[in-house]
Coordinates of C-alpha atoms in Angstrom, one line a residue:
X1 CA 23.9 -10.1 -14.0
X2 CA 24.8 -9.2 -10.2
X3 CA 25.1 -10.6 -7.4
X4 CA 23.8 -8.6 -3.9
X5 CA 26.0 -9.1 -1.2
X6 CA 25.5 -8.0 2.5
X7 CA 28.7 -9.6 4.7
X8 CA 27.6 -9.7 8.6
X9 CA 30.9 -9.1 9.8
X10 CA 31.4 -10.6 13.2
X11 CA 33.6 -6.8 14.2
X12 CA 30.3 -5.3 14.0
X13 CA 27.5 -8.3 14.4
X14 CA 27.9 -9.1 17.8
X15 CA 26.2 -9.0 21.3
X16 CA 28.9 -6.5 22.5
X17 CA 29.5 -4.0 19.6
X18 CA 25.0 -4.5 19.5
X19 CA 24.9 -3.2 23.1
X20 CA 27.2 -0.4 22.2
X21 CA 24.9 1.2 19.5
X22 CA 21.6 -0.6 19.9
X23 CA 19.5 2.0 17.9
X24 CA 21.8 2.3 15.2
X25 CA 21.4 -1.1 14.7
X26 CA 17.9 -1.3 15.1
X27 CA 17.2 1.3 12.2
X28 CA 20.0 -0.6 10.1
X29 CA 18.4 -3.9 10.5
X30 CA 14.8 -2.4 9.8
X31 CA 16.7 -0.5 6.6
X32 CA 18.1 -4.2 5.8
X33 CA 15.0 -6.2 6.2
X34 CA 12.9 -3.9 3.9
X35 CA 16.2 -4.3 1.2
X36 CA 16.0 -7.4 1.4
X37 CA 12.0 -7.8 0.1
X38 CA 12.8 -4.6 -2.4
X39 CA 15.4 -6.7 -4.0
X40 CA 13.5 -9.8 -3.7
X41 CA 10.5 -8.4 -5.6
X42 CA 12.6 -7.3 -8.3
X43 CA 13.3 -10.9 -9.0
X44 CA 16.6 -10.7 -7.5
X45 CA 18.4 -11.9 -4.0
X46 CA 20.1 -10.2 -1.1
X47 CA 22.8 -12.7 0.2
X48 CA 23.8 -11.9 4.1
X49 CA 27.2 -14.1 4.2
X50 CA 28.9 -14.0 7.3
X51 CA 32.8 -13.2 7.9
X52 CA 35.1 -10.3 7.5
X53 CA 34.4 -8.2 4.5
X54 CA 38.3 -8.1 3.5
X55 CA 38.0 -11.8 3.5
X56 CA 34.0 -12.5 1.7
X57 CA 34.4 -9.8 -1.2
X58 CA 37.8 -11.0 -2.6
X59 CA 37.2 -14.8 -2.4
X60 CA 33.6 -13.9 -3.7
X61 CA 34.7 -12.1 -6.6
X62 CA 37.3 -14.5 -7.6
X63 CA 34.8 -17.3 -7.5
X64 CA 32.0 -15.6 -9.2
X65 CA 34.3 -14.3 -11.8
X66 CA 32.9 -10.7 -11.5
X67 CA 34.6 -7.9 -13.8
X68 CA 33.8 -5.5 -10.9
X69 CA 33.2 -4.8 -7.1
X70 CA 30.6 -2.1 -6.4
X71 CA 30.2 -0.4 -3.0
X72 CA 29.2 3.1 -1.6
X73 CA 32.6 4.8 0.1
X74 CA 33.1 5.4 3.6
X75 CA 34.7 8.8 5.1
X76 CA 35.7 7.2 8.3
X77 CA 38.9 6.1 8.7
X78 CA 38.0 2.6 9.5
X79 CA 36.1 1.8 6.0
X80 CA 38.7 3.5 4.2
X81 CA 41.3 0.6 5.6
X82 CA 38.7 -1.6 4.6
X83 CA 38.3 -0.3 1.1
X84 CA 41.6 -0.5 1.1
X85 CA 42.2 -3.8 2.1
X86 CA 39.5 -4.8 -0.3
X87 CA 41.0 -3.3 -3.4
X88 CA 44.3 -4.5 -2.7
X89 CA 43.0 -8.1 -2.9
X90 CA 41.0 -8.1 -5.7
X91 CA 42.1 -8.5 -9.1
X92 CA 39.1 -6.5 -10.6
X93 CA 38.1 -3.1 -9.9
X94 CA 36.7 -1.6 -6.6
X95 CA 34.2 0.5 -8.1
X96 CA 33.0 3.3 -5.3
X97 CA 30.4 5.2 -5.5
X98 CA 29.5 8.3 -3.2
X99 CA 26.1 7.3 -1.5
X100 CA 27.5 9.6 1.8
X101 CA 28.0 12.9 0.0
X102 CA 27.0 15.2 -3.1
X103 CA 30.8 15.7 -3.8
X104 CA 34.1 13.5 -2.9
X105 CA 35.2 13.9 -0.1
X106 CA 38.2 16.0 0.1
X107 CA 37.5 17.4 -3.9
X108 CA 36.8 20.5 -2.6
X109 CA 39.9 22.9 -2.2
X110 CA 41.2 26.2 -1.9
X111 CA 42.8 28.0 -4.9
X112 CA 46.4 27.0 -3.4
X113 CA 45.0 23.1 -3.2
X114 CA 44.3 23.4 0.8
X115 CA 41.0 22.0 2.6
X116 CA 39.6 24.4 3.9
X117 CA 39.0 25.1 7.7
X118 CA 36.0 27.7 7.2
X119 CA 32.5 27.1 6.3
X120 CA 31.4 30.1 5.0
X121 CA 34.6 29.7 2.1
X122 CA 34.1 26.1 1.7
X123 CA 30.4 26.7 1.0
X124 CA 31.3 29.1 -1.6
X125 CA 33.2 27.0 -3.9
X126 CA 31.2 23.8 -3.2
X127 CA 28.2 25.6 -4.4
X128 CA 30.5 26.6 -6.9
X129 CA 31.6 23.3 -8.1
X130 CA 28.1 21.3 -7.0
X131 CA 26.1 20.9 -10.4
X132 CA 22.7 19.4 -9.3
X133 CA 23.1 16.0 -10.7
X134 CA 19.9 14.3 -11.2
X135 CA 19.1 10.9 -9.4
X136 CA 18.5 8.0 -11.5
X137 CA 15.0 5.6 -10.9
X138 CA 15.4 2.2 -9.4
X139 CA 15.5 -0.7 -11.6
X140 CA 12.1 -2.5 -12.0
X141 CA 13.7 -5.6 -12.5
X142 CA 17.1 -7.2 -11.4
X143 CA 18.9 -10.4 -12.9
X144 CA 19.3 -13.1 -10.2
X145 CA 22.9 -14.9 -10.6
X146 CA 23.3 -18.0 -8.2
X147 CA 25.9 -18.1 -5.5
X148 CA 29.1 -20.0 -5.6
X149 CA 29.3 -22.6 -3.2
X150 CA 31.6 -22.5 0.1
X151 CA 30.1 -19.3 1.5
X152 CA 28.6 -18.8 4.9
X153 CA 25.0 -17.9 4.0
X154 CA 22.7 -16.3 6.3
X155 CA 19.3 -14.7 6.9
X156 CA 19.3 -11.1 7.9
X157 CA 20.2 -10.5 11.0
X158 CA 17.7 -9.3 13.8
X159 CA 17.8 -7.7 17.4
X160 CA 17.2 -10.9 19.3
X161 CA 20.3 -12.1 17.6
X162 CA 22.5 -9.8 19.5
X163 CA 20.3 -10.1 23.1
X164 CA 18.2 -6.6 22.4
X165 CA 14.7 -6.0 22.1
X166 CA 13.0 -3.4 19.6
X167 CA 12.6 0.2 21.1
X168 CA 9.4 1.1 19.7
X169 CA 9.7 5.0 20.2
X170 CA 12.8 5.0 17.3
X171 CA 11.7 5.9 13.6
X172 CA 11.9 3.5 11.2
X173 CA 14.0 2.4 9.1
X174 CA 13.8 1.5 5.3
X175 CA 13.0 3.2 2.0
X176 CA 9.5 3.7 2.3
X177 CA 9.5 5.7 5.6
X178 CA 12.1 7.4 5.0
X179 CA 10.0 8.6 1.4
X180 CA 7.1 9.7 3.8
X181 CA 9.4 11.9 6.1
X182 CA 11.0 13.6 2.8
X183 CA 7.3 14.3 1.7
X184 CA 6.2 15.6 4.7
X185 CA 9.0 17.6 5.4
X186 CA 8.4 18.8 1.6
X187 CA 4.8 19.5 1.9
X188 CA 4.5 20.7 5.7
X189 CA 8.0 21.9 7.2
X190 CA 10.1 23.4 4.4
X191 CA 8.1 26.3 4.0
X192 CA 9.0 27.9 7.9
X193 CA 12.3 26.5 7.8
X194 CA 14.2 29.4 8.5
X195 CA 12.5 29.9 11.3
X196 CA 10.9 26.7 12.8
X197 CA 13.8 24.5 12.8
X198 CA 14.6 26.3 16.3
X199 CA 11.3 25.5 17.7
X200 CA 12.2 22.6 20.4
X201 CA 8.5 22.1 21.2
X202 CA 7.1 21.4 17.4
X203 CA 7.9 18.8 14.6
X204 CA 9.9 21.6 12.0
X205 CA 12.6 19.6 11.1
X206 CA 12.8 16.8 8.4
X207 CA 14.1 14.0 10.8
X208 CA 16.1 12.2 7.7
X209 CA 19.4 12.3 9.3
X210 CA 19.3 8.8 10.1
X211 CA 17.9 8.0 6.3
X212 CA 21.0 10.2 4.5
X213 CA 23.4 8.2 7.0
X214 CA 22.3 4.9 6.0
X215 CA 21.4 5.4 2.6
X216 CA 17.8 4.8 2.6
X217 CA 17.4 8.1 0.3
X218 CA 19.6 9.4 -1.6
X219 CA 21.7 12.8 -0.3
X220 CA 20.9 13.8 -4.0
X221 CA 17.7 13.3 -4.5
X222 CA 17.0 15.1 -1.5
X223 CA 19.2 18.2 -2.5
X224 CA 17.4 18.3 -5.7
X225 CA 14.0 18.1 -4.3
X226 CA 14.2 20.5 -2.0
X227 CA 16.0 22.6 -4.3
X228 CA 12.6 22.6 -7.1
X229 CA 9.9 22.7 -4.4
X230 CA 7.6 25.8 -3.7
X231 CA 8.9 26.5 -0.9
X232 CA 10.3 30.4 -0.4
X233 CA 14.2 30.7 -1.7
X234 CA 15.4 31.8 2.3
X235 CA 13.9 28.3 3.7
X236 CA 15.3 26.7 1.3
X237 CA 18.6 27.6 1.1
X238 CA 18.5 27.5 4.6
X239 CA 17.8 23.8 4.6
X240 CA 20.5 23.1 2.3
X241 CA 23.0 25.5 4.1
X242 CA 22.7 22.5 6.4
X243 CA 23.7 19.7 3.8
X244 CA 26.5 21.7 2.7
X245 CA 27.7 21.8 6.3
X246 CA 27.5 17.8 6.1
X247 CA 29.8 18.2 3.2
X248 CA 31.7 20.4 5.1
X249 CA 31.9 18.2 8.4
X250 CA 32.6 14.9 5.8
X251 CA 35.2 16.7 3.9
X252 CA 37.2 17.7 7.3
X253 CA 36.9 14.3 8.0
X254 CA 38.9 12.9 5.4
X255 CA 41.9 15.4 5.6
X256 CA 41.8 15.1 9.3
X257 CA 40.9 11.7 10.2
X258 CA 42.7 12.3 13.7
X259 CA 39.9 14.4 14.9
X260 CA 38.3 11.3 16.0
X261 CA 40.8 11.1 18.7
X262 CA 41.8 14.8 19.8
X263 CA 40.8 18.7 19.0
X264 CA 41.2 19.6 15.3
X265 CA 42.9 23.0 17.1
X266 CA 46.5 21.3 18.3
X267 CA 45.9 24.2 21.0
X268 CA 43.2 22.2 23.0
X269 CA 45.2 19.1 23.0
X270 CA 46.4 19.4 26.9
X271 CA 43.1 21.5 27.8
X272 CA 42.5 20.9 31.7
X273 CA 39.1 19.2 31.5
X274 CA 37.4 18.1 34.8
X275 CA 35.9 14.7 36.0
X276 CA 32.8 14.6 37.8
X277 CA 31.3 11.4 37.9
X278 CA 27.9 12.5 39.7
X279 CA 27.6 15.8 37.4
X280 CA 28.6 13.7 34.2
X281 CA 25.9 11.0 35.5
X282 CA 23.2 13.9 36.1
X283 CA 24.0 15.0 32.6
X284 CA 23.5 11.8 31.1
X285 CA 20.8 10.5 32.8
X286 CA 18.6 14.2 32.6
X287 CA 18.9 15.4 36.1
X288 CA 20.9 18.4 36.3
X289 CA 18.0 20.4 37.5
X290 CA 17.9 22.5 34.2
X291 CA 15.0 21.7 32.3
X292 CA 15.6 22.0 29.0
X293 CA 19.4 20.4 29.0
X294 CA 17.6 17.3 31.0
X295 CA 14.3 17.1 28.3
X296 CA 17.3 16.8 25.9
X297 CA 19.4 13.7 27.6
X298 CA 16.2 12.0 28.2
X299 CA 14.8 12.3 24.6
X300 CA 18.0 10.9 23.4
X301 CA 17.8 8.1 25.6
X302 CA 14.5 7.3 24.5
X303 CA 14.2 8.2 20.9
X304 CA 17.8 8.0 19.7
X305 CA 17.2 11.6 18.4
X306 CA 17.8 15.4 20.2
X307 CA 16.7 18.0 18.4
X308 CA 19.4 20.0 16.8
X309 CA 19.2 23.2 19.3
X310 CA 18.9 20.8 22.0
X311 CA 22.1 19.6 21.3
X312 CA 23.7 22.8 21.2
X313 CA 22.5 23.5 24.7
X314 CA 23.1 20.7 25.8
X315 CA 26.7 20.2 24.7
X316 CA 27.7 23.6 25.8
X317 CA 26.7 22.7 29.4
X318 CA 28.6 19.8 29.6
X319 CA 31.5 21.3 28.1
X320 CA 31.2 24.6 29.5
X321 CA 29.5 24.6 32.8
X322 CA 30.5 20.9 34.0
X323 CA 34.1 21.6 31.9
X324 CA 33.7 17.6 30.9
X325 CA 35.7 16.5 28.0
X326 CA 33.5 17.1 24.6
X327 CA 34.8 13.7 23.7
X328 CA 33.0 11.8 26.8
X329 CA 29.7 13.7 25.2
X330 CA 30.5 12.8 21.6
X331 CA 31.2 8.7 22.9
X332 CA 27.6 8.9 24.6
X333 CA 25.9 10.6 21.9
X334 CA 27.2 8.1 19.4
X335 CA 26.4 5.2 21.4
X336 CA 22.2 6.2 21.3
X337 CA 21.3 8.4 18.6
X338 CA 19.8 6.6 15.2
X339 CA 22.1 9.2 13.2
X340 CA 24.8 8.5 14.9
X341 CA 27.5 9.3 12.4
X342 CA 31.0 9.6 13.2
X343 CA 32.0 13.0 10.7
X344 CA 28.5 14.7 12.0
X345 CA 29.2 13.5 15.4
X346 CA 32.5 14.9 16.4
X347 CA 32.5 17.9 14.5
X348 CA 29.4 18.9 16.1
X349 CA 31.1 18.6 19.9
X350 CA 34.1 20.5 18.6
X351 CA 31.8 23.2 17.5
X352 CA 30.0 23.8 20.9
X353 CA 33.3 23.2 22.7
X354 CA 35.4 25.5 20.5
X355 CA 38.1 23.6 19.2
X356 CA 36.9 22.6 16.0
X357 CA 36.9 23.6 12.4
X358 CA 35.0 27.0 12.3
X359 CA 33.8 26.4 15.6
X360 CA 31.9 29.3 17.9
X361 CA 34.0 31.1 20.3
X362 CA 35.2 29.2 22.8
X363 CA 33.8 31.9 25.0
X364 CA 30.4 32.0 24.1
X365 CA 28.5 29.8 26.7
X366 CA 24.8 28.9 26.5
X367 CA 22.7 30.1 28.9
X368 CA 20.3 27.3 29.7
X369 CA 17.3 29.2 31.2
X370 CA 17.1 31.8 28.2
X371 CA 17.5 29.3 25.7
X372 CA 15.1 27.0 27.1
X373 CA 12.9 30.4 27.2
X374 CA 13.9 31.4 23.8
X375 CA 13.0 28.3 21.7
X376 CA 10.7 26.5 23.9
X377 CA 8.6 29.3 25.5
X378 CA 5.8 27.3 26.2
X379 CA 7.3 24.5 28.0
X380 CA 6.0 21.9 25.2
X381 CA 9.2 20.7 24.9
X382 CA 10.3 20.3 28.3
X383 CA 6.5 18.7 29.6
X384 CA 7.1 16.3 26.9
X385 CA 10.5 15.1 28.5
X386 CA 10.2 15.7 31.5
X387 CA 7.1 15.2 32.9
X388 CA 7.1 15.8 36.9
X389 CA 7.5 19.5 35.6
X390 CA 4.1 19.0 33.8
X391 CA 1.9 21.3 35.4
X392 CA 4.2 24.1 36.6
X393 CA 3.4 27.4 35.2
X394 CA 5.5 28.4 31.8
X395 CA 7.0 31.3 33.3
X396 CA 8.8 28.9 35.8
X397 CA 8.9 25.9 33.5
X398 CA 12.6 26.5 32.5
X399 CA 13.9 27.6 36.0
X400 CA 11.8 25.6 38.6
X401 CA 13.7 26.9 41.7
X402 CA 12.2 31.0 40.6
X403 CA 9.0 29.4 41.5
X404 CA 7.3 30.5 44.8
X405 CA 6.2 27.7 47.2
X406 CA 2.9 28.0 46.5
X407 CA 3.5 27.3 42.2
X408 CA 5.4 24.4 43.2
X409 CA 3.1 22.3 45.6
X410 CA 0.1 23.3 43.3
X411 CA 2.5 21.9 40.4
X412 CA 3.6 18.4 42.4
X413 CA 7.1 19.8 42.4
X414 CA 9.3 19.0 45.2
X415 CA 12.9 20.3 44.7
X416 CA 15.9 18.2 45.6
X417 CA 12.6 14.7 45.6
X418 CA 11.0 14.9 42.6
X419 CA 12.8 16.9 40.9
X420 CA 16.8 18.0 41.3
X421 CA 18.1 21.4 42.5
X422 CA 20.5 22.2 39.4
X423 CA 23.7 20.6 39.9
X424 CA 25.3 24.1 39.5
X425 CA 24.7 27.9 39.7
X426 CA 25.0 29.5 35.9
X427 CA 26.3 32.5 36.7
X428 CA 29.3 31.0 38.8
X429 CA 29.8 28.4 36.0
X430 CA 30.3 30.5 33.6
X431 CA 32.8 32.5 35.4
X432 CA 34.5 29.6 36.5
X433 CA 34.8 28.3 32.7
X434 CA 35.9 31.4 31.2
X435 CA 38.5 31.9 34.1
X436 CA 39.7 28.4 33.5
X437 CA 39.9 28.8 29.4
X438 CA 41.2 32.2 29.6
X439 CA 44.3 30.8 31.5
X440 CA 44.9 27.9 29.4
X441 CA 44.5 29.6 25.8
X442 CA 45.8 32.8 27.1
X443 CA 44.2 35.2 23.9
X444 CA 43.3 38.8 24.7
X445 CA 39.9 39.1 26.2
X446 CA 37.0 38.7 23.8
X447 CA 33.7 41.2 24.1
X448 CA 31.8 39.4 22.6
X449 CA 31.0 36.1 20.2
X450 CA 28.9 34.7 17.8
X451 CA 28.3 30.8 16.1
X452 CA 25.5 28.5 15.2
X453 CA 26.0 25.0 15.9
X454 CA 25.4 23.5 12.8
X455 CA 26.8 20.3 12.9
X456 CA 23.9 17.8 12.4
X457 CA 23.4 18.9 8.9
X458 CA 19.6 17.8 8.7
X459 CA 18.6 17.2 11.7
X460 CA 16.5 16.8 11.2
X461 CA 18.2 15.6 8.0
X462 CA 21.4 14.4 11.0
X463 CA 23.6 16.7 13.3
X464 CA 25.4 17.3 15.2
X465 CA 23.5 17.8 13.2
X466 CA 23.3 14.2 11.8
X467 CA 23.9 12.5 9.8
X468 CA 23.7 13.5 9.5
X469 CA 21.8 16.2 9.7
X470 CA 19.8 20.2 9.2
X471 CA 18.9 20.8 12.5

């Protein structure tokens, strides 16, 4: 017999630490809700007991007289306190399972026992080591054991609890949506991977980032499925290229729990970054006057998703051409998007900034306007997010100050009123940043660069990228 425990810990169940990430929370307590009727239908209970986890799980398992304590671990430095804690208290075992990755975290190493600090290597010997292990069904039916007594018993929690209302333009949570995006992304989306997961203006991605970060599927289950479907072998491994890199930015995690705080490259530590409190509120609000970096501040505002390229753009504009601290990006991303994880998270900043593990160049700046061109050229993207540019011609959509007079009054566009003159000049940005770098790292002038941002693992399955995710 078991007994299913979910502890509301006040640390993370309350009004403030709610307003802080509001659609996290939302997916979570969707993801909860449909939990707690899974188990319930099973014949079972979910108990939501509030008080501090290192407090609840001992005393429980002393009172229940449990032979074991079974959770999912957690990279991030706070949980592994917590687990800590936990164990240290018990007098059973703290079982932990890995529901975040395919492999431990911090299993994979280099032949002298190192982590490793490149991709390309660590995706050699994880694909090495990684033996498709196959995902076991859910039970039909689980034993129901009755809960000692003196235990602060709950319902689950909801939004209105915390003072927030439901955003209805997040995805879902729970196991049953998050099924239907894995089939569709099996049955529609796999098959132009390679390609499509680029394409800002069209649904190509599988969007389970926030579903591998939570747990509502299983990181396994998805490798193996996407692994076996008929789907051609470049898409594929292309998609789980992208999971590997979630192992990756997990794994770099664990040995390196500081990057939370400051550049994994100790040579970044004192890097002169600048403070602009109208460009940083431009950024953040999608009014910089650059299409494509504003449709992608404005869908994460609304959605509590960017798609993965959009986040590439848009990080290496606030890092690059507002030279703003990656870590005031990473805070604000974390605080809105539904995969908000912290692993995916930062590594993904320190990639487009260029002072994380395998990050691109720090030289190589995205250019906005080609981008935007590039991966959205028909403006579908951009009229989607930002709609006063609606009906302005595509050849102008991502630069709306090329336009003649005459495109923008037929279009409703009114520079500098309804729509913002950009809040700087690319080509002097650019300048200015790799003048600024240059003196501060002092290396011998690059030619040229090359990187893919490919932190969100799937995000589509989470980036920065998500997760979690592919792009």
């Amino acid at each position: 017999s078991a007994l299913f425990v979910f502890v509301v810990d006040p640390y993370f169940f309350n009004a403030e630490r709610a307003e802080k990430m509001p659609h996290r929370l939302q997916y979570m307590l969707d993801a909860l809700a449909v939990l707690e009727r899974e188990i319930a239908r099973r014949g079972s209970r979910l108990w939501f007991i509030r008080g501090r986890s290192v407090d609840v799980i001992p005393r429980l398992a002393h009172a229940a007289e449990a032979s074991e304590v079974l959770a999912m671990r957690w990279t991030e430095p706070f949980g592994r306190e917590r687990d800590r804690q936990v164990a240290e208290q018990l007098q059973v075992p703290l079982v932990l399972h890995e529901g975040e990755t395919l492999l431990p975290p911090g299993s994979i190493r280099s032949l002298g026992g190192r982590p490793y600090s490149v991709y390309s290597h660590f995706r050699r010997r994880f694909l090495d080591r990684y033996s498709h292990e196959p995902t076991l069904p859910a039970p039909s039916f689980l034993d129901r054991s009755p809960l000692p007594e003196g235990f602060d018993v709950t319902r689950c929690p909801t939004l209105s609890d915390f003072g927030l209302t439901a955003n209805g333009m997040l995805q879902p949570g729970g196991e049953p949506h998050a099924r239907q995006r894995l089939d569709l992304f099996l049955d529609q989306m796999v098959q132009q991977y390679g390609t499509g997961r680029n394409d800002l203006g069209r649904e190509r991605t599988s969007r389970l980032s926030a579903d591998i970060k939570f747990g509502t599927l299983s990181i396994r289950e998805i490798w193996n499925r996407v692994r076996t479907c008929d789907a051609p072998h470049e898409d594929k491994s292309t998609f789980l290229s992208e999971l590997v890199w979630r192992e990756f930015n997990y794994s770099t995690l664990w040995d390196h729990p500081e990057i939370l705080r400051r550049p994994f490259k100790p040579t970044w530590n004192d890097f002169p970054w600048r403070w602009d409190p109208d460009s940083w509120r431009a950024w953040m609000t999608g009014t910089t006057g650059y299409p494509v970096v504003d449709a992608a501040a404005r869908q994460l505002l609304q959605t509590g998703f960017v798609h993965n390229r959009a986040r590439m753009i848009s990080a290496s504009f606030l890092t690059k051409h507002l030279q703003i601290d990656f870590r005031r990006g990473e805070s604000h991303y974390l605080r809105w998007l539904v995969d908000g994880d912290w692993a995916q998270n930062t590594m993904g900043w320190q990639w487009a900034a260029g002072c994380g593990a395998d990050a691109q160049p720090w030289f190589r700046i995205f250019n906005p306007i080609t981008q935007g061109r590039k991966f959205d050229p028909d403006g579908s993207y951009v009229r989607r997010w930002v709609p006063e540019l609606e009906g302005l011609e595509t050849r102008y959509i991502h630069a709306p100050w090329e336009a003649p007079p005459e495109a923008l009054e037929w279009a409703g566009v009114k520079l500098g009123e309804t729509y913002p003159h950009p809040v700087v000049d690319h080509a002097t940005a650019r300048k200015d940043f790799l003048a600024t770098a240059k003196a501060y790292l002092n290396p011998q002038t690059p030619t040229s660069g090359a990187g893919t941002f490919a932190a969100s693992a799937v995000g589509s399955a989470g980036g920065f990228r998500a997760t979690s995710q592919p792009a």
